[in-house]
PDB file of C-alpha atoms and ligand atoms in Angstrom:
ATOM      1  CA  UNK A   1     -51.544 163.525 -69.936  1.00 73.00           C
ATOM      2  CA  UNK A   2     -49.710 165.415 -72.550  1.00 78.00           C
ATOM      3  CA  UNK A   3     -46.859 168.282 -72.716  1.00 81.00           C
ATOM      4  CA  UNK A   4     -50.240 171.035 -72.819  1.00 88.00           C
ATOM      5  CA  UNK A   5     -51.576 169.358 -69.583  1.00 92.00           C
ATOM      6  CA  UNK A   6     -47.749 170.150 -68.058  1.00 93.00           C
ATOM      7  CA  UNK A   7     -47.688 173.419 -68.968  1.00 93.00           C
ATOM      8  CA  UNK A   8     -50.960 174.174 -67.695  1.00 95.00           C
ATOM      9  CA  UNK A   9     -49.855 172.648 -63.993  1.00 96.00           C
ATOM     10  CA  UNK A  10     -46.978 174.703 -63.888  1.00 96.00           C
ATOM     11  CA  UNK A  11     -48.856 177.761 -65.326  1.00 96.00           C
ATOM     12  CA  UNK A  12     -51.350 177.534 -62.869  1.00 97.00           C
ATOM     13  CA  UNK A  13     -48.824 176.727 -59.960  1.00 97.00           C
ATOM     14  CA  UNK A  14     -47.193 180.076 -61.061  1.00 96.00           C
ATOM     15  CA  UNK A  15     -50.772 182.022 -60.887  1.00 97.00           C
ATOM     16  CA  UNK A  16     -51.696 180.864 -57.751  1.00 97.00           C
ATOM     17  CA  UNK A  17     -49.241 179.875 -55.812  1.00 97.00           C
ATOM     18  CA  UNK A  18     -47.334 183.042 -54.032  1.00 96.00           C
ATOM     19  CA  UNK A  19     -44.026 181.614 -52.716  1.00 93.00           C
ATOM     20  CA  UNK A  20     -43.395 178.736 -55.123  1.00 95.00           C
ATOM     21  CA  UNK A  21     -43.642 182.468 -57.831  1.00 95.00           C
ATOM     22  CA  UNK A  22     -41.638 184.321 -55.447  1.00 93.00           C
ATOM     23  CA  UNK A  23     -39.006 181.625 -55.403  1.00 91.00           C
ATOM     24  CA  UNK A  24     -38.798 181.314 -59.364  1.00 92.00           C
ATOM     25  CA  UNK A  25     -38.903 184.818 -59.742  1.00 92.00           C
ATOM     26  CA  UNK A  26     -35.554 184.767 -57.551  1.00 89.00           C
ATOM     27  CA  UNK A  27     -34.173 182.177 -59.686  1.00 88.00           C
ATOM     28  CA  UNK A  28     -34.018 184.055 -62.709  1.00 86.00           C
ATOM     29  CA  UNK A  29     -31.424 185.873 -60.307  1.00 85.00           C
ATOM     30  CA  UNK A  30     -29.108 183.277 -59.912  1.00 90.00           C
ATOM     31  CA  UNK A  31     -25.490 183.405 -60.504  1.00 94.00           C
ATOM     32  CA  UNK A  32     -23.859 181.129 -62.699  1.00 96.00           C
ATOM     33  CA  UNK A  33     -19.779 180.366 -63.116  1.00 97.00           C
ATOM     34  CA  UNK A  34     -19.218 177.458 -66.039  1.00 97.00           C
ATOM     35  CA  UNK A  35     -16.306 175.681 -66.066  1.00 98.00           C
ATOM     36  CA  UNK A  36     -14.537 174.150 -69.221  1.00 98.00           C
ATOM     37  CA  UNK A  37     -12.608 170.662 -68.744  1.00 97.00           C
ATOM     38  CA  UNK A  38     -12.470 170.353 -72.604  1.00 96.00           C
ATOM     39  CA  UNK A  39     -14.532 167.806 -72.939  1.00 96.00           C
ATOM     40  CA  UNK A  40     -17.089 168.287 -70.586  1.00 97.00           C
ATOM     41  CA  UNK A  41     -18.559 171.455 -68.767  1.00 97.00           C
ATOM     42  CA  UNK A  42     -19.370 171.922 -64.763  1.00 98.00           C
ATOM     43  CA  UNK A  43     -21.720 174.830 -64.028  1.00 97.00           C
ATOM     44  CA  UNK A  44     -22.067 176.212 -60.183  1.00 97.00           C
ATOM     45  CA  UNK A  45     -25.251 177.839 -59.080  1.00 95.00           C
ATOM     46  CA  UNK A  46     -25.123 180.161 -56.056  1.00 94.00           C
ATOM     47  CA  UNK A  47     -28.382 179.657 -54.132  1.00 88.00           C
ATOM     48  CA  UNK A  48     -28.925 180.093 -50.956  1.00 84.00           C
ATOM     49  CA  UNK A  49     -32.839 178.802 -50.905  1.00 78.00           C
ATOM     50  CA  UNK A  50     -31.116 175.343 -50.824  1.00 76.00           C
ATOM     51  CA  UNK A  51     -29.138 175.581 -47.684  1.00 75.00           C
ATOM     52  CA  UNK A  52     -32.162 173.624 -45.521  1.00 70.00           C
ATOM     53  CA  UNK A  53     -31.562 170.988 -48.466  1.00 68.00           C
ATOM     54  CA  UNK A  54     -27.743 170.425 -48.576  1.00 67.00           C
ATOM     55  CA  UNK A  55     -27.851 170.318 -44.666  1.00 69.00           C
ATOM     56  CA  UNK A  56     -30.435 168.151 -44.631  1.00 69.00           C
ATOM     57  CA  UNK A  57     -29.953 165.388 -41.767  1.00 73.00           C
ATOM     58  CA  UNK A  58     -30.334 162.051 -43.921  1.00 69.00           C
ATOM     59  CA  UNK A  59     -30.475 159.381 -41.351  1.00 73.00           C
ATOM     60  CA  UNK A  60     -33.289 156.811 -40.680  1.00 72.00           C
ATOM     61  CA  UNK A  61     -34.119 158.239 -37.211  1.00 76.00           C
ATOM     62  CA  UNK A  62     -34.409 162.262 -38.654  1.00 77.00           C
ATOM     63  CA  UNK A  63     -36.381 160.933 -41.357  1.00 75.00           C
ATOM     64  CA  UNK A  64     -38.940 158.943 -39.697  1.00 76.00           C
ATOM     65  CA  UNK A  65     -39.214 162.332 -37.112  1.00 77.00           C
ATOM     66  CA  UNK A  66     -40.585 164.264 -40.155  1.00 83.00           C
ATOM     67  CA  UNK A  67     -43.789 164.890 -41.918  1.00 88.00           C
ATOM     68  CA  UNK A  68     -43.079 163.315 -45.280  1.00 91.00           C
ATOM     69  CA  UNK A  69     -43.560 166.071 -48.173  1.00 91.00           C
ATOM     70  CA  UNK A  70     -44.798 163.797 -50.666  1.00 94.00           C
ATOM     71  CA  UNK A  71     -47.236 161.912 -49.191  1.00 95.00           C
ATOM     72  CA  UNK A  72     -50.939 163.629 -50.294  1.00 93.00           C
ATOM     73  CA  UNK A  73     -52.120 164.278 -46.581  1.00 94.00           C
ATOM     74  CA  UNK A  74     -48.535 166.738 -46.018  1.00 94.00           C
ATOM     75  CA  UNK A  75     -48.789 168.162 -49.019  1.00 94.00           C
ATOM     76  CA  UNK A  76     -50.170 171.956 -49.219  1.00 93.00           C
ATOM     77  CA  UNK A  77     -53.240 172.532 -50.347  1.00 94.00           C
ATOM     78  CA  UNK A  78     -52.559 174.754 -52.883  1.00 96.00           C
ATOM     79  CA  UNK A  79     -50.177 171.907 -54.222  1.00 96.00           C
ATOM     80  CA  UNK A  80     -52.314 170.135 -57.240  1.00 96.00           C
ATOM     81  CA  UNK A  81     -51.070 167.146 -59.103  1.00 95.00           C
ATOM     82  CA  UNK A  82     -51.456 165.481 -62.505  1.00 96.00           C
ATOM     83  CA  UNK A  83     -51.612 161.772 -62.444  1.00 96.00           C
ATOM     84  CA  UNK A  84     -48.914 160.198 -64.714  1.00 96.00           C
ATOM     85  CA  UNK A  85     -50.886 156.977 -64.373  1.00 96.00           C
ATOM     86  CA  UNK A  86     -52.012 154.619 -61.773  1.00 97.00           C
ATOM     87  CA  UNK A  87     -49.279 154.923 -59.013  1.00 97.00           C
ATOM     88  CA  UNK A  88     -47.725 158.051 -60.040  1.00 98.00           C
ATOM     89  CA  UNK A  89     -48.555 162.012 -59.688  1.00 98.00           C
ATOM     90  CA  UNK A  90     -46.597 164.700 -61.204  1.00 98.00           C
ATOM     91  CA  UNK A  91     -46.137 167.993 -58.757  1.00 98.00           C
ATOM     92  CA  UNK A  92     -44.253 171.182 -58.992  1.00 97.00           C
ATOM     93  CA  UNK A  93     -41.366 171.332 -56.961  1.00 94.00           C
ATOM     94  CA  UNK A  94     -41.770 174.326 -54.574  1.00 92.00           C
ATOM     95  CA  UNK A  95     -38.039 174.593 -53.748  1.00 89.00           C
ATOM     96  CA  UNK A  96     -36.637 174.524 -57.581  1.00 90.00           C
ATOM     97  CA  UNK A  97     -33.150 174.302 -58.362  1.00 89.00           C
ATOM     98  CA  UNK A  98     -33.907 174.466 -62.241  1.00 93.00           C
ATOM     99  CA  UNK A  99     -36.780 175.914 -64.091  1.00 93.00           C
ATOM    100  CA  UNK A 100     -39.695 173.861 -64.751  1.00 95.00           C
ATOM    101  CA  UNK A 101     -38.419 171.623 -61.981  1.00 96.00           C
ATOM    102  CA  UNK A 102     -41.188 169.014 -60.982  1.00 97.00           C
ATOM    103  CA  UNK A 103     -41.505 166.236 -58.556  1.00 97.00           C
ATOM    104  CA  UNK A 104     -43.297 162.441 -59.427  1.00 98.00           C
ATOM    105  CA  UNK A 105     -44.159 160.694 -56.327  1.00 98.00           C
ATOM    106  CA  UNK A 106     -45.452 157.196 -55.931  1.00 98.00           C
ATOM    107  CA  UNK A 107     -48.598 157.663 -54.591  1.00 97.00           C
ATOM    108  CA  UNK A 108     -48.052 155.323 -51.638  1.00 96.00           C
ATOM    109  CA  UNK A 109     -45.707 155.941 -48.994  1.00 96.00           C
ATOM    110  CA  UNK A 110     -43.103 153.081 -50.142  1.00 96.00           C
ATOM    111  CA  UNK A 111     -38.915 153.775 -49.723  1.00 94.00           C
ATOM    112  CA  UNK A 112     -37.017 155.155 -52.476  1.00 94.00           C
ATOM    113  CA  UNK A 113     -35.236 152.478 -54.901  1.00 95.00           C
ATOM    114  CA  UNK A 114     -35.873 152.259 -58.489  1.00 96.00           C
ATOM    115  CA  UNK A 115     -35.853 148.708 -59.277  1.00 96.00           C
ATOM    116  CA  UNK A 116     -39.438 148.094 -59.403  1.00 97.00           C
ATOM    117  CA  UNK A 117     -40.637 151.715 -60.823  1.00 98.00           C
ATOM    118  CA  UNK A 118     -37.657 151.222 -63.819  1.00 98.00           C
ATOM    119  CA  UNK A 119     -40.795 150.848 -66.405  1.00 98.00           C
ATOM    120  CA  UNK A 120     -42.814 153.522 -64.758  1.00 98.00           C
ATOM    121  CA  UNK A 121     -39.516 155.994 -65.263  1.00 98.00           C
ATOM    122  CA  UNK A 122     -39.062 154.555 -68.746  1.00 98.00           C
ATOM    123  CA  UNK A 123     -42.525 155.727 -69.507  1.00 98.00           C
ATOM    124  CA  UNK A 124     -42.246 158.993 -67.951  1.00 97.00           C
ATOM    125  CA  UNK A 125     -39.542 160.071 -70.392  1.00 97.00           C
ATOM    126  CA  UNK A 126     -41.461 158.976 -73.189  1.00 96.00           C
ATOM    127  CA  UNK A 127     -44.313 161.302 -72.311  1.00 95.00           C
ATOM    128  CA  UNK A 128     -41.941 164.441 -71.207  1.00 96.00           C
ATOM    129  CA  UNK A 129     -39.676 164.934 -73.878  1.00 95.00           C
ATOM    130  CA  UNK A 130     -39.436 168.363 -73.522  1.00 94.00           C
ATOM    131  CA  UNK A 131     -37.743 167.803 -70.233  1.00 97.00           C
ATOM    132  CA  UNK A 132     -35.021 165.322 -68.472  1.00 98.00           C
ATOM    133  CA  UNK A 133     -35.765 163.527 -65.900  1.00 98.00           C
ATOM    134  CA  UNK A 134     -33.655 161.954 -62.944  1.00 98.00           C
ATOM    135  CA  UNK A 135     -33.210 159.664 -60.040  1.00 97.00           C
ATOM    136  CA  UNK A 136     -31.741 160.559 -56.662  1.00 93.00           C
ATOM    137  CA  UNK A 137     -30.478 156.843 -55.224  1.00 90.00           C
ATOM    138  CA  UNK A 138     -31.390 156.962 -51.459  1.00 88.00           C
ATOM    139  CA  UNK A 139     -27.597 156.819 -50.322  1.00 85.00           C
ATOM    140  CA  UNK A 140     -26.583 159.721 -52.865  1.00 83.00           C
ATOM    141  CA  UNK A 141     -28.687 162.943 -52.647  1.00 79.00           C
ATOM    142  CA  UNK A 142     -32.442 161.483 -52.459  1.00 79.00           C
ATOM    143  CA  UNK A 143     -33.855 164.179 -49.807  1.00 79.00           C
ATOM    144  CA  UNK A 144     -36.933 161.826 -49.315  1.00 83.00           C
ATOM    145  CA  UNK A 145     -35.053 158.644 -49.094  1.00 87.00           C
ATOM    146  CA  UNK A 146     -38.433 156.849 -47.349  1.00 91.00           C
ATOM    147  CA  UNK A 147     -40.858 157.939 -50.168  1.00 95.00           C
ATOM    148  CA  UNK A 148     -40.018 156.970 -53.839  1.00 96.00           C
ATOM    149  CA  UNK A 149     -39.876 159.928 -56.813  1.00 97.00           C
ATOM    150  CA  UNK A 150     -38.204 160.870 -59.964  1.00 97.00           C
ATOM    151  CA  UNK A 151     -37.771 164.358 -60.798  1.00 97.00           C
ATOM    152  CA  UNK A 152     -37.773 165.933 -64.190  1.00 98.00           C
ATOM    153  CA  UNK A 153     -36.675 169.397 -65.364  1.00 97.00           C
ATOM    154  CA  UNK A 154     -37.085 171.508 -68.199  1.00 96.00           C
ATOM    155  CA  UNK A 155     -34.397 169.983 -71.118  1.00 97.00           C
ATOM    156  CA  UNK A 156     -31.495 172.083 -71.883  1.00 96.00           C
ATOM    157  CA  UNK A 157     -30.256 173.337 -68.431  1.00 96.00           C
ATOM    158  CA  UNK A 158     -28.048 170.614 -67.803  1.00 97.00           C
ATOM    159  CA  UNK A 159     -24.478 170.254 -69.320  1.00 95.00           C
ATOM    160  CA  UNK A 160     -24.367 166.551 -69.470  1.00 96.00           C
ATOM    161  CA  UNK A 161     -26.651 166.572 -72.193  1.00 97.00           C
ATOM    162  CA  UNK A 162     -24.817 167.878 -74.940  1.00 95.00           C
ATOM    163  CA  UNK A 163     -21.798 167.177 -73.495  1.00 96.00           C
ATOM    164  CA  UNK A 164     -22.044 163.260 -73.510  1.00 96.00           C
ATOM    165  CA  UNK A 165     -22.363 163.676 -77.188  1.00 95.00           C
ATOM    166  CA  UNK A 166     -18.730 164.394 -77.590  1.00 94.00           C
ATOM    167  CA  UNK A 167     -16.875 162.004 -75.585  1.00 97.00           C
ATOM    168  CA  UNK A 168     -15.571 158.951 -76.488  1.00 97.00           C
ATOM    169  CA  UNK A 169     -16.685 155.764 -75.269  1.00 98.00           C
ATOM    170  CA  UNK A 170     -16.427 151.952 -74.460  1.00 98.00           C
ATOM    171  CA  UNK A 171     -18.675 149.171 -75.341  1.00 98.00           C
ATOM    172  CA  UNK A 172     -19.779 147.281 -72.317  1.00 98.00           C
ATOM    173  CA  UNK A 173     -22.335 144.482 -74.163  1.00 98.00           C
ATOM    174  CA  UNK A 174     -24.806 145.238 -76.968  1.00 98.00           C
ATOM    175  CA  UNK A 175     -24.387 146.201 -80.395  1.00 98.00           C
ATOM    176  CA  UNK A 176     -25.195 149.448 -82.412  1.00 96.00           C
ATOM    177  CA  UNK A 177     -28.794 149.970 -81.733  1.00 96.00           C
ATOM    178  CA  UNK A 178     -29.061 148.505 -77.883  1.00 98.00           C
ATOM    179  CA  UNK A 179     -26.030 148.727 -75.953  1.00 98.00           C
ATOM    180  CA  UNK A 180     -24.430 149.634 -72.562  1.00 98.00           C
ATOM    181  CA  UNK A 181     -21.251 151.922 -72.880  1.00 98.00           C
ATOM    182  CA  UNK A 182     -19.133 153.971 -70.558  1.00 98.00           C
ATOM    183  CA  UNK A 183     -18.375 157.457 -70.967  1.00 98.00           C
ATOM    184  CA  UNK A 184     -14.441 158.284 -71.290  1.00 97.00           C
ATOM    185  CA  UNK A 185     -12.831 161.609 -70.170  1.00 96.00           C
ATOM    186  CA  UNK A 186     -16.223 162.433 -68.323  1.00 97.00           C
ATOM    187  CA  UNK A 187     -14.736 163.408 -65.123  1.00 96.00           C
ATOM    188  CA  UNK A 188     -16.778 160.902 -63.088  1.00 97.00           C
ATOM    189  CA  UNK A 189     -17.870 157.177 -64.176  1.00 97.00           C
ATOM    190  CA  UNK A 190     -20.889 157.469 -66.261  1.00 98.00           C
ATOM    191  CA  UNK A 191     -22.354 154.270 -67.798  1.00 98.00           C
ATOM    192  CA  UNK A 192     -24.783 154.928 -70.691  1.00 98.00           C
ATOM    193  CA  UNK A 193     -27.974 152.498 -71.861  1.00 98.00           C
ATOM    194  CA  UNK A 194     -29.236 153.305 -75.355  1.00 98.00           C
ATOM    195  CA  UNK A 195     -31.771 151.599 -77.164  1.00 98.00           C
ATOM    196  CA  UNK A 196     -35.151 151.997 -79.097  1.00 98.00           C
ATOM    197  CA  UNK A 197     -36.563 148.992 -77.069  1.00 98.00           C
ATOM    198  CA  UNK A 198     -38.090 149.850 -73.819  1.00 98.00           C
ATOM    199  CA  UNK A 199     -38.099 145.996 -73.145  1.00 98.00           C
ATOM    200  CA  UNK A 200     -34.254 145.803 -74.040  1.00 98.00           C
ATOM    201  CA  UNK A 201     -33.941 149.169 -72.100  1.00 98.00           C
ATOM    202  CA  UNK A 202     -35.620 146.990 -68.883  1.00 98.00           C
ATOM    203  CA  UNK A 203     -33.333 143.876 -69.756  1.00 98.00           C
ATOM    204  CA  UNK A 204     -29.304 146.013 -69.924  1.00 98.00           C
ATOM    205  CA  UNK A 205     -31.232 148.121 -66.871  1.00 98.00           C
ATOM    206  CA  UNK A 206     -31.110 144.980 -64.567  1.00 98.00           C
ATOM    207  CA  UNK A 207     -28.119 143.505 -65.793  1.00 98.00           C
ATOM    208  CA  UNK A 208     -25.891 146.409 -64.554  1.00 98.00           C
ATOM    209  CA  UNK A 209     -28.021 146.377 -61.691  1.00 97.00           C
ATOM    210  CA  UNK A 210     -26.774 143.199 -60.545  1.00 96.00           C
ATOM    211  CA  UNK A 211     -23.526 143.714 -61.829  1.00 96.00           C
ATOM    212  CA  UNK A 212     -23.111 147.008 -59.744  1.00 95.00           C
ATOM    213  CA  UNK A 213     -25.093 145.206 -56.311  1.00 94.00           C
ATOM    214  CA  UNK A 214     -23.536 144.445 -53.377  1.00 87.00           C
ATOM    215  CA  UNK A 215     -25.535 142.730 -50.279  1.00 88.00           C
ATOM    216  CA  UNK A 216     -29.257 143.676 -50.812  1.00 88.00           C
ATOM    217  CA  UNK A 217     -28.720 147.368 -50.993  1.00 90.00           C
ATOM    218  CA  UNK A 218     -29.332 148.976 -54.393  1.00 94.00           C
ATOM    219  CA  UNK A 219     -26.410 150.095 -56.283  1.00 95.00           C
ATOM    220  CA  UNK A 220     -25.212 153.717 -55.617  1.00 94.00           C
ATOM    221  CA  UNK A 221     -27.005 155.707 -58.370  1.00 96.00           C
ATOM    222  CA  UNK A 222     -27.781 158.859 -59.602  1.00 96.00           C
ATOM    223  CA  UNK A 223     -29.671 158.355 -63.176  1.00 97.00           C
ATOM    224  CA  UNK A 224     -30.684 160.227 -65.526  1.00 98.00           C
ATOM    225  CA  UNK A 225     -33.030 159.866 -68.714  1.00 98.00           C
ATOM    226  CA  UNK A 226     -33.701 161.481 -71.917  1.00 98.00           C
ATOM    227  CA  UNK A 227     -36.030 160.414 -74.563  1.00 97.00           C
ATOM    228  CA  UNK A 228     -34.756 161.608 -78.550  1.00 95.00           C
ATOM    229  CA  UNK A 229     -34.722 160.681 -81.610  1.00 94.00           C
ATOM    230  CA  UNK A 230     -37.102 157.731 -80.943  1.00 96.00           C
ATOM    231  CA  UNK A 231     -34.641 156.361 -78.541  1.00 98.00           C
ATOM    232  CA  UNK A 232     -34.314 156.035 -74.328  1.00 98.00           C
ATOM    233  CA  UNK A 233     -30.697 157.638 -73.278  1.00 98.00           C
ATOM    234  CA  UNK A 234     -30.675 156.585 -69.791  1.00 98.00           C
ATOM    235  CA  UNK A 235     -27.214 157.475 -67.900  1.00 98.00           C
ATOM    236  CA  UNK A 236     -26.141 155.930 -64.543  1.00 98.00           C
ATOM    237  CA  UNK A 237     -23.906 158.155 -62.273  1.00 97.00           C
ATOM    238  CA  UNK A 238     -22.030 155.523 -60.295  1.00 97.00           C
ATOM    239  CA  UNK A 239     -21.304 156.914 -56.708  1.00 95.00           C
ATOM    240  CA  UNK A 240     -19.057 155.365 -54.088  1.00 94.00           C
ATOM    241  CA  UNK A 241     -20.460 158.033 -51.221  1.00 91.00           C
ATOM    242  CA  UNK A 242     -22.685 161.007 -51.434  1.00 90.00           C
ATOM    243  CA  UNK A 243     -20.218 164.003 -49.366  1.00 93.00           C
ATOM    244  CA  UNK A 244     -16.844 164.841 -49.949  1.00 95.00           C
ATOM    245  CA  UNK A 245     -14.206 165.832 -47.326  1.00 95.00           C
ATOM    246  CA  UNK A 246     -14.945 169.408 -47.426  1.00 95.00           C
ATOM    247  CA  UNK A 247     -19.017 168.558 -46.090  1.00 94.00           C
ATOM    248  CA  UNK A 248     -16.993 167.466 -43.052  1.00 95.00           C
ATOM    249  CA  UNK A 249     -14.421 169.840 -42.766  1.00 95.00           C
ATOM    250  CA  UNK A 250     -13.962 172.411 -39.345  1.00 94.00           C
ATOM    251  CA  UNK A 251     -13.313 176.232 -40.055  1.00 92.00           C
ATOM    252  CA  UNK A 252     -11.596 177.402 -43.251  1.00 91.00           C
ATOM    253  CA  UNK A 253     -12.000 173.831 -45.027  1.00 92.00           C
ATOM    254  CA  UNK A 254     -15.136 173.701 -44.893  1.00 95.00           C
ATOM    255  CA  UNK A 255     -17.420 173.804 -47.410  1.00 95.00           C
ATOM    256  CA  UNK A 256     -21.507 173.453 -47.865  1.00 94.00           C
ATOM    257  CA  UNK A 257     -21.616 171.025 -51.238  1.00 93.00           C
ATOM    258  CA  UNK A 258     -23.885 168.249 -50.937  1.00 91.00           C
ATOM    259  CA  UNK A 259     -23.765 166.529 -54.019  1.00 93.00           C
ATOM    260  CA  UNK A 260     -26.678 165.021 -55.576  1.00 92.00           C
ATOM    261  CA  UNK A 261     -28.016 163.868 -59.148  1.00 94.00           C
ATOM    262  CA  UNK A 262     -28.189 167.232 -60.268  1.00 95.00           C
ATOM    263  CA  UNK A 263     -24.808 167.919 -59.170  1.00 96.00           C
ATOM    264  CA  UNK A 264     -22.845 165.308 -60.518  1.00 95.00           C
ATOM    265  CA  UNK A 265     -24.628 165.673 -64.026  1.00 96.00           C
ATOM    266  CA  UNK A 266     -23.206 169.392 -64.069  1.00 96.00           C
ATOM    267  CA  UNK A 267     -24.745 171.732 -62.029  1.00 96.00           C
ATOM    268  CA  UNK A 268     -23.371 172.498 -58.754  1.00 96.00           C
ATOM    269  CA  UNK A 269     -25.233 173.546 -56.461  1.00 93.00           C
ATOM    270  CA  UNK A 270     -23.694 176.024 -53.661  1.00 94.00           C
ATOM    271  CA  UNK A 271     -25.949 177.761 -51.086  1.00 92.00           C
ATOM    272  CA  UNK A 272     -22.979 180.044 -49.476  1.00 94.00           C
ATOM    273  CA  UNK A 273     -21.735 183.024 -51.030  1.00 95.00           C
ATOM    274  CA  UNK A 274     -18.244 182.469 -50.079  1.00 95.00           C
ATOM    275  CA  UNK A 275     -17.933 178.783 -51.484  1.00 96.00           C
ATOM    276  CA  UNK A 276     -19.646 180.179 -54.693  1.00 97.00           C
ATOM    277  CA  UNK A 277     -16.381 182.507 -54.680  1.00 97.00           C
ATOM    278  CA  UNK A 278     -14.332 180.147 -53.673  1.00 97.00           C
ATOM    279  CA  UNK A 279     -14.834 177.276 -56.133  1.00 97.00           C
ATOM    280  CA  UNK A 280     -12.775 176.382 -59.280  1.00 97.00           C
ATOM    281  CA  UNK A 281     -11.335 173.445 -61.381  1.00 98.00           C
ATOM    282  CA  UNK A 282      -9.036 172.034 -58.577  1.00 97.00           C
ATOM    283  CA  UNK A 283     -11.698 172.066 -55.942  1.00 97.00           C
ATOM    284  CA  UNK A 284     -14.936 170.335 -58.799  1.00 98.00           C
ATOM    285  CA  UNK A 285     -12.607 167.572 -60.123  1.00 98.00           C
ATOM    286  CA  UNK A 286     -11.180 166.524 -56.295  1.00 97.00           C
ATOM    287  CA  UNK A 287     -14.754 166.299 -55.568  1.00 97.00           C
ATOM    288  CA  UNK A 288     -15.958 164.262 -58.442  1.00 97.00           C
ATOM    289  CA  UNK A 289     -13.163 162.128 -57.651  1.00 97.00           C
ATOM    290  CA  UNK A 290     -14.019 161.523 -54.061  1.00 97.00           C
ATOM    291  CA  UNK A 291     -17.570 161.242 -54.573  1.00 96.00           C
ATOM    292  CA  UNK A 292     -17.749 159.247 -57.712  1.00 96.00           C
ATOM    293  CA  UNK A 293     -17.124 155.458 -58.160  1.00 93.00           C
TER     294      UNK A 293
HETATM  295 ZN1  LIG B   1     -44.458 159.901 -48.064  1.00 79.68          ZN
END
């Protein structure tokens, strides 16, 4: 498995598979607004393919109702797969929100949490470095909480990735070349593990973890990874609930935004033309407040 054998998946996908084409094809359609809070950058996406997504009913009962999407038997048969390595596959994802936007399922049908797949992910990064990759906790976003997966898309879509660059930031433990440090002025609480050591990566990983648990539950979190410049970047989104106010609003109030990883690293993702119009500074930071830790 190298970045030739990924391109060739995708390729292919494109070549043969009708609507998954159709559907990126639309995307290059998309409408963007950015919006500058000095030092970092929200974008919002208008795209209404993902209404079925941000509606999506999230409790135990409407999951276990469903055919699970990831599991080989559900999967289309058109849908091929390239096997990351023993227990993982790597699939386009036929509803993108990104380009190059791909799906890696366990390939057992075991619940979402990331604790035991953290060297798995670690790995994953390592051998896609032309793309980011991410983790959709099971409380914030995850739209197959019962079946575990990462995601990856291609690199440079994403604001947080320059943008964390530029901010300032606070030493939690470590020193120069492994550490744990916050992100300051990032608009929502964003810890950051850096280090060259994928055991040392493993060893700050769980430390938060336990630091951040409460009960048996896994800490709220939507993660994302990067690997440059010989290092792991990984960056844990700290949520304290997954829908703001406005999910949950009646009439004028209301608003369809759903927030998951992908949202809260920078790109918003709004599947009604009238929020797309509607949305601005006022209305991205109350959000990120209420949905952030
Ligand atoms: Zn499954």
């Amino acid at each position: 498995m190298n970045h030739q054998d990924i391109t060739q998946l995708y390729k292919e996908q494109l070549a043969v598979w009708d609507d998954f084409r159709m559907r990126v094809e639309q995307m290059q359609a998309i409408e963007w607004k950015t919006f500058d809070f000095g030092t970092f950058r929200i974008k919002a996406q208008f795209n209404p393919a993902r209404a079925v997504s941000s509606n999506a009913k999230l409790d135990k009962a409407s999951i276990a109702k469903r055919k699970c999407f990831l599991c080989p038997e559900n999967r289309p048969e058109i849908q091929k797969g390239l096997k990351m390595n023993d227990r993982f596959t790597l699939l386009i994802n036929p509803f993108p929100i990104l380009l190059e936007h791909f799906t890696l399922p366990l390939n057992q049908h075991k619940e979402q949490e990331i604790k035991p797949y953290i060297s798995d992910f670690l790995d994953f990064a390592q051998m896609m470095t032309g793309h980011t990759l991410l983790y959709n906790g099971p409380q914030c976003g995850a739209s197959a909480p019962d079946h575990i997966h990462f995601q990856a898309v291609k690199r440079g879509q994403i604001p947080f990735e320059e943008d964390y660059k530029q901010v300032a930031r606070k030493r939690i433990f470590g020193d120069d070349d492994s550490h744990a440090e916050e992100l300051l002025d990032f608009g929502r609480k964003c810890i950051l593990i850096e280090s060259s050591s994928k055991e040392k990566m493993e060893t700050m990983f769980l430390q938060l973890y336990e630091q951040y648990q409460t009960g048996t539950e896994e800490p709220k979190w939507n993660i994302f990874l990067l690997y440059e410049n010989n290092a792991w970047h990984l960056f844990l989104f700290m949520r304290k609930t997954h829908r703001p106010t406005q999910f949950y609003a009646e009439g004028d109030d209301y608003m369809m935004i759903s927030p998951g990883a992908i949202d809260i690293a920078g790109v918003f993702v709004l599947p009604r033309r009238e929020d797309f119009d509607r949305i601005n500074k006022e209305i991205i930071w109350d959000v990120l407040q209420q949905v952030s830790l």
